[in-house]
Amino acid sequence: MEHLRIPIGKTIELTIDFITEHFSFATKAFADVTETGISFLVDTMMFFPPWVLIFIFAAIAFFLSRRKSIAAFTVLGLALIWNMGLWAPTVSTIALVLISTLIAMLIGLPLGILSALNSTAYRIIMPILDVMQTMPAFVYLIPAIPFFGLGPVGAIFSTVIFSMPPAIRLTCLGIKQVPVELVEAADSFGSTRSQKLFKLQLPMATPTIMAGINQTIMLALSMVVIAAMIGAKGLGGEVWKAIQRLEPDKGFEAGIAIVIVAIILDRIMQKAGAGQKTA
Amino acid sequence: MAHKIEVKNLYKIFGTHPEKALGLLKEGRTKDEILNKTGQGVGVADVSFHVDEGEILVIMGLSGSGKSTLVRCLNRLIEPSYGHILLEGKDVTKLNKEELRILRQTRFGMVFQHFALFPRRTVIKNVEYGLEIQKVDQAERQERAQAALEQVGLKGWENSYPSQLSGGMQQRVGLARALALDPDIMLMDEAFSALDPLIRRDMQDELLKLQEKMHKTIIFISHDLDEALKLGDRIILMKDGYIVQEGTAEEILTNPATRYVEKFVEDVDISKVLTAETIMKNPIEIASYAHDGPKAALWKMNQAGISSIFVQHKGRLEGIVTAEGAAAALKNGEKDLAGIVIRDIHKVSPETPANDLFPILAENSTPVAVVDKEERLLGVIVKGSLLAALSEGALGNGTS
Ligand SMILES: Nc1ncnc2c1ncn2[C@@H]1O[C@H](COP(=O)(O)OP(=O)(O)O)[C@@H](O)[C@H]1O
Ligand SMILES: [Mg+2]
């Protein structure tokens, strides 16, 4: 039986087609930039012997978190990954996460600032974020394929969209949380809007923004794993392969590697954020 | 002389339809009625006043009476709805954004109730803030901030963070931050209200001391009458957005304009505020050292119904003669007052607080003389007049 169907899916499909056709220059530019970024990052990391890179990571972990325990965990965790023969996919996953997070921040922080300072922007952006955050992660893979085909660029595209909301939300929150009296004080000295932003609001919001970035990184990591379905490779790719070949041992090893990477990134970011607070 | 700041018929109505509230205000409706009827909040209503150069004006009133709103209208942190603010004749309400910023940078220094220090900046960086905004170069900035810090007695604390300081010290930083810009007008919104009483008194003294050197024009908000009396050259009392009384401390205390003001002054220890000048009476009769003998003095006392009389000589107070003294001298046939005038008497200046008069009056049976610097007799205080003044104050506060 025929019935009248509201063409939501159809409209979205048409929009995607339209963008693919008419904005290919934009998708192409995005693809070029991210591809260059990924290969540069992966090449750089793979240039070092794994043990050198492990100590570099440990040093970074210590520098950001000021905690010996976190540095030690970094060394042991990454050594275990190396030992499991998962070094190359881990490096690739870390590269994907870093690039995605970077792009998500480049877009998310300005949007967060905008929504904090402009109530119209706030009213538009927040509902969109609500929808974005309730949408199942897999759905973001769909537009990636027509735009970028299979491969890491599409994965990054989906990851950026999936992981951006907390960066926007917490940047906005951090700025809005600055006490009114402080903003008044800044105003009473004749600050311009940007002076107020850079000298008061952003510094005060930093711990909250860092928490947002932390969440973005964690979401990016989880999405990068899921994006193996559209050819992201990396640790997610290993899991995906193990599922298809029914190799639970390989699958779990890759899973453990993902957990290790997640813990390292989370601890570093948490401590980096907390360290900012008392500075 | 033109006033430093003159505020004319200033209104601040919170809400999207201030014109509705304005109409109702002019009909004499109350703030609550207007809020219920139109949803518009009346912050400040038809306020006019002036401040002169170098003066401390205290704006006083209960919480919610519109003090903070009013003071924020002056530098337009809150945009006034209607009315004019003239700063040296120039209308602040007409300035564009850029002019307003310059005005805030150069003319107004603001100190906040809860200090409003920037928590992630060190003390010195807090004090430098205003200079940083004006892009003053690093060396000069630091020098001026340092000077301001020393002015408020915080040398040595430059590199601490606000959270490491006590409340009183934090507010000194707040004060220094405003002073570093050397503004000619200071806006202080309950600047000392968050401090405990002892520290608070210190800060009040400190402010008065600084003011002796600086001669700024200060608008000081307070909800505390004692503070207002101590600091204010003049006091404005606000209620529900309106000014209900304006005047010196004494004018307000001795002559409260409304029941609201009375309630406000109820708790004040009148004897702290009344001075010798307000209590003293004109001497009914004075004896002249050069011309009057014991007989004349006695006659004057009889006429006036008093038992002692002050003696003046060449415009100066010479001493006092009692009726007994004069009578004895008369018996002995003395011709002048030289032998009986008591020179060792209590003299007080017109500013002496009533509190200090009690012990003096208790010790002496004769009246106390109020004299100026040239020892001219201005008035006399007898026990009765002090008590009368006090009970008048108490009566005014308690009953009507
Ligand atoms: N931003 C605002 N929006 C609405 N009403 C306000 C706002 N600020 C102050 N008011 C109202 O204006 C009145 C005066 O407040 P305020 O100036 O803070 O009083 P005070 O400083 O004397 O305690 C109060 O009734 C208050 O509720
Ligand atoms: Mg207030």
GROMACS .gro file of C-alpha atoms in nm, chain A:
model
  279
    1MET     CA    1   0.000   0.000   0.000
    2GLU     CA    2   0.125   0.342  -0.091
    3HIS     CA    3   0.120   0.610   0.175
    4LEU     CA    4   0.244   0.962   0.195
    5ARG     CA    5   0.592   0.962   0.335
    6ILE     CA    6   0.769   1.274   0.452
    7PRO     CA    7   1.090   1.265   0.249
    8ILE     CA    8   1.343   1.329   0.526
    9GLY     CA    9   1.589   1.067   0.412
   10LYS     CA   10   1.543   1.165   0.049
   11THR     CA   11   1.611   1.531   0.127
   12ILE     CA   12   1.930   1.446   0.313
   13GLU     CA   13   2.040   1.225   0.029
   14LEU     CA   14   1.976   1.502  -0.221
   15THR     CA   15   2.170   1.745  -0.004
   16ILE     CA   16   2.463   1.505   0.013
   17ASP     CA   17   2.451   1.458  -0.364
   18PHE     CA   18   2.437   1.831  -0.410
   19ILE     CA   19   2.737   1.889  -0.188
   20THR     CA   20   2.930   1.608  -0.354
   21GLU     CA   21   2.863   1.757  -0.694
   22HIS     CA   22   2.901   2.128  -0.629
   23PHE     CA   23   3.139   2.144  -0.339
   24SER     CA   24   3.390   1.894  -0.461
   25PHE     CA   25   3.653   2.168  -0.442
   26ALA     CA   26   3.590   2.193  -0.069
   27THR     CA   27   3.587   1.821  -0.002
   28LYS     CA   28   3.896   1.787  -0.222
   29ALA     CA   29   4.076   2.059  -0.026
   30PHE     CA   30   3.980   1.898   0.304
   31ALA     CA   31   4.100   1.563   0.171
   32ASP     CA   32   4.432   1.706   0.055
   33VAL     CA   33   4.501   1.886   0.378
   34THR     CA   34   4.412   1.596   0.606
   35GLU     CA   35   4.590   1.342   0.390
   36THR     CA   36   4.908   1.550   0.398
   37GLY     CA   37   4.866   1.590   0.772
   38ILE     CA   38   4.815   1.222   0.836
   39SER     CA   39   5.102   1.103   0.619
   40PHE     CA   40   5.334   1.364   0.765
   41LEU     CA   41   5.243   1.266   1.118
   42VAL     CA   42   5.261   0.893   1.053
   43ASP     CA   43   5.589   0.924   0.863
   44THR     CA   44   5.741   1.131   1.140
   45MET     CA   45   5.637   0.889   1.409
   46MET     CA   46   5.743   0.586   1.213
   47PHE     CA   47   6.078   0.749   1.141
   48PHE     CA   48   6.184   0.685   1.499
   49PRO     CA   49   6.249   0.336   1.626
   50PRO     CA   50   5.957   0.242   1.852
   51TRP     CA   51   6.157   0.260   2.177
   52VAL     CA   52   6.272   0.614   2.101
   53LEU     CA   53   5.916   0.720   2.032
   54ILE     CA   54   5.799   0.550   2.348
   55PHE     CA   55   6.037   0.763   2.551
   56ILE     CA   56   5.939   1.073   2.362
   57PHE     CA   57   5.574   1.002   2.448
   58ALA     CA   58   5.668   0.936   2.808
   59ALA     CA   59   5.856   1.266   2.821
   60ILE     CA   60   5.556   1.452   2.677
   61ALA     CA   61   5.330   1.275   2.925
   62PHE     CA   62   5.554   1.381   3.211
   63PHE     CA   63   5.586   1.737   3.085
   64LEU     CA   64   5.208   1.781   3.053
   65SER     CA   65   5.100   1.595   3.364
   66ARG     CA   66   5.401   1.639   3.594
   67ARG     CA   67   5.335   1.287   3.720
   68LYS     CA   68   5.598   1.017   3.717
   69SER     CA   69   5.331   0.748   3.745
   70ILE     CA   70   5.169   0.858   3.422
   71ALA     CA   71   5.505   0.864   3.244
   72ALA     CA   72   5.579   0.514   3.373
   73PHE     CA   73   5.240   0.387   3.261
   74THR     CA   74   5.306   0.535   2.917
   75VAL     CA   75   5.635   0.351   2.885
   76LEU     CA   76   5.494   0.016   3.003
   77GLY     CA   77   5.170   0.043   2.805
   78LEU     CA   78   5.333   0.136   2.478
   79ALA     CA   79   5.601  -0.129   2.527
   80LEU     CA   80   5.327  -0.388   2.566
   81ILE     CA   81   5.164  -0.268   2.245
   82TRP     CA   82   5.498  -0.290   2.065
   83ASN     CA   83   5.544  -0.636   2.204
   84MET     CA   84   5.202  -0.742   2.071
   85GLY     CA   85   5.313  -0.636   1.725
   86LEU     CA   86   5.058  -0.356   1.707
   87TRP     CA   87   5.300  -0.066   1.679
   88ALA     CA   88   5.216   0.050   1.328
   89PRO     CA   89   4.835   0.046   1.368
   90THR     CA   90   4.873   0.223   1.705
   91VAL     CA   91   5.079   0.501   1.550
   92SER     CA   92   4.820   0.534   1.278
   93THR     CA   93   4.537   0.553   1.532
   94ILE     CA   94   4.719   0.815   1.738
   95ALA     CA   95   4.778   1.019   1.423
   96LEU     CA   96   4.409   1.000   1.330
   97VAL     CA   97   4.303   1.102   1.679
   98LEU     CA   98   4.546   1.393   1.694
   99ILE     CA   99   4.448   1.528   1.353
  100SER     CA  100   4.076   1.490   1.423
  101THR     CA  101   4.109   1.659   1.760
  102LEU     CA  102   4.307   1.942   1.610
  103ILE     CA  103   4.044   2.005   1.345
  104ALA     CA  104   3.761   1.967   1.598
  105MET     CA  105   3.929   2.229   1.818
  106LEU     CA  106   3.994   2.466   1.530
  107ILE     CA  107   3.624   2.462   1.452
  108GLY     CA  108   3.486   2.398   1.800
  109LEU     CA  109   3.663   2.664   2.006
  110PRO     CA  110   3.553   2.958   1.788
  111LEU     CA  111   3.200   2.820   1.779
  112GLY     CA  112   3.206   2.780   2.157
  113ILE     CA  113   3.328   3.137   2.201
  114LEU     CA  114   3.065   3.262   1.960
  115SER     CA  115   2.783   3.084   2.137
  116ALA     CA  116   2.901   3.216   2.474
  117LEU     CA  117   2.913   3.576   2.362
  118ASN     CA  118   2.613   3.587   2.129
  119SER     CA  119   2.276   3.469   2.251
  120THR     CA  120   2.139   3.419   1.900
  121ALA     CA  121   2.431   3.196   1.811
  122TYR     CA  122   2.376   3.013   2.139
  123ARG     CA  123   2.012   2.946   2.058
  124ILE     CA  124   2.105   2.809   1.715
  125ILE     CA  125   2.412   2.607   1.806
  126MET     CA  126   2.296   2.433   2.123
  127PRO     CA  127   1.998   2.242   1.973
  128ILE     CA  128   2.221   2.129   1.687
  129LEU     CA  129   2.470   1.996   1.939
  130ASP     CA  130   2.190   1.811   2.119
  131VAL     CA  131   2.093   1.637   1.796
  132MET     CA  132   2.457   1.567   1.709
  133GLN     CA  133   2.519   1.405   2.044
  134THR     CA  134   2.215   1.179   2.038
  135MET     CA  135   2.276   1.062   1.681
  136PRO     CA  136   2.436   0.716   1.678
  137ALA     CA  137   2.803   0.732   1.587
  138PHE     CA  138   2.765   0.506   1.283
  139VAL     CA  139   2.538   0.753   1.109
  140TYR     CA  140   2.828   0.995   1.067
  141LEU     CA  141   3.004   0.739   0.854
  142ILE     CA  142   2.738   0.762   0.587
  143PRO     CA  143   2.811   1.106   0.437
  144ALA     CA  144   3.185   1.042   0.463
  145ILE     CA  145   3.174   0.785   0.185
  146PRO     CA  146   3.016   0.996  -0.092
  147PHE     CA  147   3.232   1.293   0.009
  148PHE     CA  148   3.566   1.120   0.048
  149GLY     CA  149   3.528   0.755  -0.043
  150LEU     CA  150   3.672   0.484   0.174
  151GLY     CA  151   3.986   0.566   0.369
  152PRO     CA  152   4.128   0.777   0.652
  153VAL     CA  153   4.002   1.114   0.527
  154GLY     CA  154   3.640   1.006   0.551
  155ALA     CA  155   3.718   0.862   0.892
  156ILE     CA  156   3.858   1.193   1.008
  157PHE     CA  157   3.558   1.377   0.869
  158SER     CA  158   3.316   1.158   1.066
  159THR     CA  159   3.536   1.172   1.373
  160VAL     CA  160   3.555   1.550   1.371
  161ILE     CA  161   3.178   1.582   1.353
  162PHE     CA  162   3.124   1.320   1.620
  163SER     CA  163   3.380   1.451   1.865
  164MET     CA  164   3.332   1.827   1.828
  165PRO     CA  165   3.023   1.891   2.047
  166PRO     CA  166   3.200   1.876   2.387
  167ALA     CA  167   3.468   2.118   2.265
  168ILE     CA  168   3.196   2.367   2.169
  169ARG     CA  169   2.981   2.308   2.474
  170LEU     CA  170   3.253   2.329   2.735
  171THR     CA  171   3.420   2.629   2.575
  172CYS     CA  172   3.086   2.804   2.588
  173LEU     CA  173   3.025   2.691   2.945
  174GLY     CA  174   3.372   2.792   3.058
  175ILE     CA  175   3.324   3.144   2.929
  176LYS     CA  176   2.972   3.178   3.064
  177GLN     CA  177   3.092   3.063   3.406
  178VAL     CA  178   3.322   3.360   3.447
  179PRO     CA  179   3.162   3.555   3.736
  180VAL     CA  180   2.963   3.860   3.627
  181GLU     CA  181   3.152   4.078   3.871
  182LEU     CA  182   3.482   3.995   3.700
  183VAL     CA  183   3.339   4.075   3.359
  184GLU     CA  184   3.205   4.398   3.504
  185ALA     CA  185   3.546   4.478   3.646
  186ALA     CA  186   3.707   4.421   3.307
  187ASP     CA  187   3.443   4.645   3.150
  188SER     CA  188   3.488   4.913   3.412
  189PHE     CA  189   3.849   4.952   3.304
  190GLY     CA  190   3.740   5.011   2.946
  191SER     CA  191   3.843   4.677   2.800
  192THR     CA  192   3.751   4.605   2.442
  193ARG     CA  193   3.559   4.289   2.371
  194SER     CA  194   3.867   4.104   2.254
  195GLN     CA  195   4.077   4.227   2.546
  196LYS     CA  196   3.810   4.097   2.778
  197LEU     CA  197   3.807   3.765   2.593
  198PHE     CA  198   4.179   3.709   2.585
  199LYS     CA  199   4.279   3.863   2.915
  200LEU     CA  200   3.991   3.740   3.130
  201GLN     CA  201   3.739   3.501   2.983
  202LEU     CA  202   3.961   3.253   2.800
  203PRO     CA  203   4.220   3.226   3.077
  204MET     CA  204   3.941   3.172   3.330
  205ALA     CA  205   3.772   2.919   3.104
  206THR     CA  206   4.089   2.721   3.033
  207PRO     CA  207   4.030   2.435   3.279
  208THR     CA  208   3.678   2.384   3.146
  209ILE     CA  209   3.798   2.407   2.787
  210MET     CA  210   4.068   2.150   2.865
  211ALA     CA  211   3.800   1.919   3.002
  212GLY     CA  212   3.612   1.966   2.676
  213ILE     CA  213   3.922   1.884   2.474
  214ASN     CA  214   3.974   1.576   2.686
  215GLN     CA  215   3.623   1.461   2.606
  216THR     CA  216   3.679   1.540   2.240
  217ILE     CA  217   3.992   1.326   2.236
  218MET     CA  218   3.812   1.036   2.400
  219LEU     CA  219   3.523   1.060   2.156
  220ALA     CA  220   3.768   1.089   1.868
  221LEU     CA  221   3.943   0.774   1.979
  222SER     CA  222   3.619   0.579   1.998
  223MET     CA  223   3.507   0.711   1.660
  224VAL     CA  224   3.840   0.640   1.493
  225VAL     CA  225   3.793   0.279   1.598
  226ILE     CA  226   3.441   0.263   1.457
  227ALA     CA  227   3.560   0.436   1.140
  228ALA     CA  228   3.760   0.124   1.061
  229MET     CA  229   3.436   0.021   0.889
  230ILE     CA  230   3.502   0.281   0.622
  231GLY     CA  231   3.866   0.199   0.592
  232ALA     CA  232   4.034   0.397   0.867
  233LYS     CA  233   4.288   0.122   0.935
  234GLY     CA  234   4.478   0.155   1.264
  235LEU     CA  235   4.380  -0.034   1.576
  236GLY     CA  236   4.013  -0.026   1.478
  237GLY     CA  237   4.113  -0.186   1.152
  238GLU     CA  238   4.283  -0.468   1.346
  239VAL     CA  239   3.966  -0.529   1.546
  240TRP     CA  240   3.756  -0.520   1.231
  241LYS     CA  241   3.990  -0.768   1.057
  242ALA     CA  242   3.979  -0.998   1.360
  243ILE     CA  243   3.600  -0.996   1.356
  244GLN     CA  244   3.588  -1.080   0.988
  245ARG     CA  245   3.847  -1.357   1.020
  246LEU     CA  246   3.713  -1.489   1.352
  247GLU     CA  247   4.042  -1.432   1.534
  248PRO     CA  248   3.933  -1.339   1.888
  249ASP     CA  249   4.293  -1.332   2.017
  250LYS     CA  250   4.398  -1.065   1.769
  251GLY     CA  251   4.076  -0.876   1.830
  252PHE     CA  252   4.126  -0.862   2.205
  253GLU     CA  253   4.490  -0.766   2.175
  254ALA     CA  254   4.393  -0.474   1.955
  255GLY     CA  255   4.119  -0.392   2.205
  256ILE     CA  256   4.373  -0.383   2.489
  257ALA     CA  257   4.595  -0.153   2.283
  258ILE     CA  258   4.302   0.085   2.234
  259VAL     CA  259   4.236   0.089   2.608
  260ILE     CA  260   4.602   0.164   2.679
  261VAL     CA  261   4.603   0.453   2.434
  262ALA     CA  262   4.278   0.582   2.582
  263ILE     CA  263   4.411   0.572   2.938
  264ILE     CA  264   4.733   0.749   2.845
  265LEU     CA  265   4.554   1.027   2.658
  266ASP     CA  266   4.292   1.069   2.929
  267ARG     CA  267   4.537   1.090   3.218
  268ILE     CA  268   4.763   1.333   3.039
  269MET     CA  269   4.475   1.561   2.947
  270GLN     CA  270   4.318   1.547   3.291
  271LYS     CA  271   4.636   1.640   3.464
  272ALA     CA  272   4.717   1.903   3.207
  273GLY     CA  273   4.373   2.055   3.268
  274ALA     CA  274   4.400   2.035   3.645
  275GLY     CA  275   4.753   2.175   3.636
  276GLN     CA  276   4.616   2.481   3.456
  277LYS     CA  277   4.372   2.545   3.736
  278THR     CA  278   4.625   2.617   4.003
  279ALA     CA  279   4.874   2.792   3.778
   0.00000   0.00000   0.00000
